[in-house]
Amino acid sequence: LKTLDLSFNYFTRLPAGFILRLVALENVYFQHNQLTDIPLSAFYDVTRLQTIDFSYNNLTSFELWTLLVNGTVDFSNNQISTITNNGNFNMSDREPNIDRILLTGNSIFALNDGIYE
């Protein structure tokens, strides 16, 4: 499976175990759900992903692991107020290859200290 589109549902939790097994996944669409967070262990290898779309959910933070996606990341129109690095990803030894990050329609005002490490 290369594309998983579970948009326009009423998901409140990401079915992480299910997605983790989809090792060939390239495109993930979860827009227009009611997600409040994305578990750090949700995906097998985000560098294989070309598109992730979590727009129009209830997410409150944006995690730096998404910078490892090799395409477009859409977290627009959520309730994001912080950018965090809760997974303690060391971004200094990785070259981000992301095309676009969409964060419009949020209220980002706080940066977690972990993003600077």
CSV table of C-alpha atoms in Angstrom, one decimal:
chain,number,residue,atom,x,y,z
A,1,LEU,CA,0.0,0.0,0.0
A,2,LYS,CA,1.5,3.3,-1.1
A,3,THR,CA,-1.4,5.7,-0.3
A,4,LEU,CA,-3.6,5.7,2.8
A,5,ASP,CA,-6.5,8.1,2.8
A,6,LEU,CA,-8.5,8.1,6.0
A,7,SER,CA,-9.7,11.7,5.7
A,8,PHE,CA,-13.2,12.9,6.7
A,9,ASN,CA,-13.8,10.4,9.4
A,10,TYR,CA,-14.1,10.9,13.2
A,11,PHE,CA,-10.8,9.5,14.3
A,12,THR,CA,-9.7,10.8,17.7
A,13,ARG,CA,-6.6,8.6,17.8
A,14,LEU,CA,-4.2,7.6,15.2
A,15,PRO,CA,-4.3,3.8,14.6
A,16,ALA,CA,-0.5,3.7,15.0
A,17,GLY,CA,0.1,-0.1,15.1
A,18,PHE,CA,-1.8,-0.4,11.8
A,19,ILE,CA,0.2,2.3,10.0
A,20,LEU,CA,3.5,1.1,11.4
A,21,ARG,CA,3.2,-2.2,9.4
A,22,LEU,CA,2.7,-0.4,6.1
A,23,VAL,CA,6.4,-0.2,5.2
A,24,ALA,CA,5.9,0.9,1.6
A,25,LEU,CA,3.6,3.8,2.5
A,26,GLU,CA,4.4,7.0,0.7
A,27,ASN,CA,1.3,9.2,1.1
A,28,VAL,CA,-0.9,9.6,4.3
A,29,TYR,CA,-4.1,11.6,4.4
A,30,PHE,CA,-5.8,12.1,7.7
A,31,GLN,CA,-7.3,15.6,7.2
A,32,HIS,CA,-10.7,16.5,8.6
A,33,ASN,CA,-10.7,14.2,11.6
A,34,GLN,CA,-10.5,14.9,15.3
A,35,LEU,CA,-7.0,13.9,16.1
A,36,THR,CA,-5.3,15.5,19.1
A,37,ASP,CA,-1.8,14.1,18.8
A,38,ILE,CA,0.3,11.8,16.6
A,39,PRO,CA,2.3,9.1,18.5
A,40,LEU,CA,6.1,9.3,17.9
A,41,SER,CA,6.0,5.6,16.9
A,42,ALA,CA,3.2,5.9,14.4
A,43,PHE,CA,5.3,5.5,11.3
A,44,TYR,CA,8.0,3.0,10.3
A,45,ASP,CA,10.2,5.3,8.3
A,46,VAL,CA,9.1,8.9,7.6
A,47,THR,CA,11.9,9.5,5.1
A,48,ARG,CA,9.9,7.3,2.7
A,49,LEU,CA,6.9,9.5,3.0
A,50,GLN,CA,6.1,12.0,0.2
A,51,THR,CA,3.0,13.6,1.6
A,52,ILE,CA,1.4,13.7,5.1
A,53,ASP,CA,-1.7,15.7,5.5
A,54,PHE,CA,-3.1,16.2,9.0
A,55,SER,CA,-4.9,19.4,8.3
A,56,TYR,CA,-8.2,20.2,9.9
A,57,ASN,CA,-7.8,18.2,13.1
A,58,ASN,CA,-7.3,19.2,16.8
A,59,LEU,CA,-3.5,18.9,17.0
A,60,THR,CA,-1.9,21.2,19.5
A,61,SER,CA,1.8,20.7,18.7
A,62,PHE,CA,4.0,20.3,15.6
A,63,GLU,CA,6.8,17.8,16.0
A,64,LEU,CA,10.2,18.2,14.3
A,65,TRP,CA,10.2,14.6,13.1
A,66,THR,CA,8.0,15.8,10.3
A,67,LEU,CA,10.9,17.6,8.7
A,68,LEU,CA,12.2,14.2,7.7
A,69,VAL,CA,9.4,13.7,5.2
A,70,ASN,CA,10.5,14.0,1.6
A,71,GLY,CA,7.7,16.0,0.2
A,72,THR,CA,4.8,18.0,1.6
A,73,VAL,CA,3.7,18.2,5.3
A,74,ASP,CA,0.3,19.9,5.9
A,75,PHE,CA,-0.7,20.7,9.5
A,76,SER,CA,-2.8,23.7,8.6
A,77,ASN,CA,-6.0,24.6,10.4
A,78,ASN,CA,-5.4,22.8,13.7
A,79,GLN,CA,-4.9,24.2,17.2
A,80,ILE,CA,-1.1,24.1,17.1
A,81,SER,CA,0.5,26.6,19.5
A,82,THR,CA,3.9,24.9,20.0
A,83,ILE,CA,6.7,23.4,17.9
A,84,THR,CA,8.4,20.6,19.9
A,85,ASN,CA,11.0,17.9,19.6
A,86,ASN,CA,9.6,15.4,22.1
A,87,GLY,CA,11.3,12.6,20.3
A,88,ASN,CA,14.7,14.3,20.8
A,89,PHE,CA,15.5,13.9,17.1
A,90,ASN,CA,19.1,15.1,16.3
A,91,MET,CA,18.4,17.0,13.2
A,92,SER,CA,22.1,18.1,12.8
A,93,ASP,CA,23.1,14.8,11.2
A,94,ARG,CA,20.1,14.6,8.9
A,95,GLU,CA,19.5,16.7,5.8
A,96,PRO,CA,15.9,17.7,5.6
A,97,ASN,CA,14.5,17.1,2.1
A,98,ILE,CA,11.1,18.6,2.6
A,99,ASP,CA,9.4,20.6,-0.1
A,100,ARG,CA,6.6,22.4,1.8
A,101,ILE,CA,5.4,22.7,5.4
A,102,LEU,CA,1.9,24.2,5.7
A,103,LEU,CA,1.1,25.6,9.2
A,104,THR,CA,-1.5,28.2,8.3
A,105,GLY,CA,-4.6,28.6,10.4
A,106,ASN,CA,-2.7,27.9,13.7
A,107,SER,CA,-1.6,30.0,16.6
A,108,ILE,CA,2.1,29.1,17.0
A,109,PHE,CA,3.7,31.1,19.7
A,110,ALA,CA,5.9,28.8,21.7
A,111,LEU,CA,9.1,26.9,20.8
A,112,ASN,CA,10.2,24.0,23.0
A,113,ASP,CA,13.9,24.0,24.1
A,114,GLY,CA,14.3,20.6,22.4
A,115,ILE,CA,14.2,22.1,18.9
A,116,TYR,CA,17.4,23.9,19.5
A,117,GLU,CA,19.4,20.8,20.5
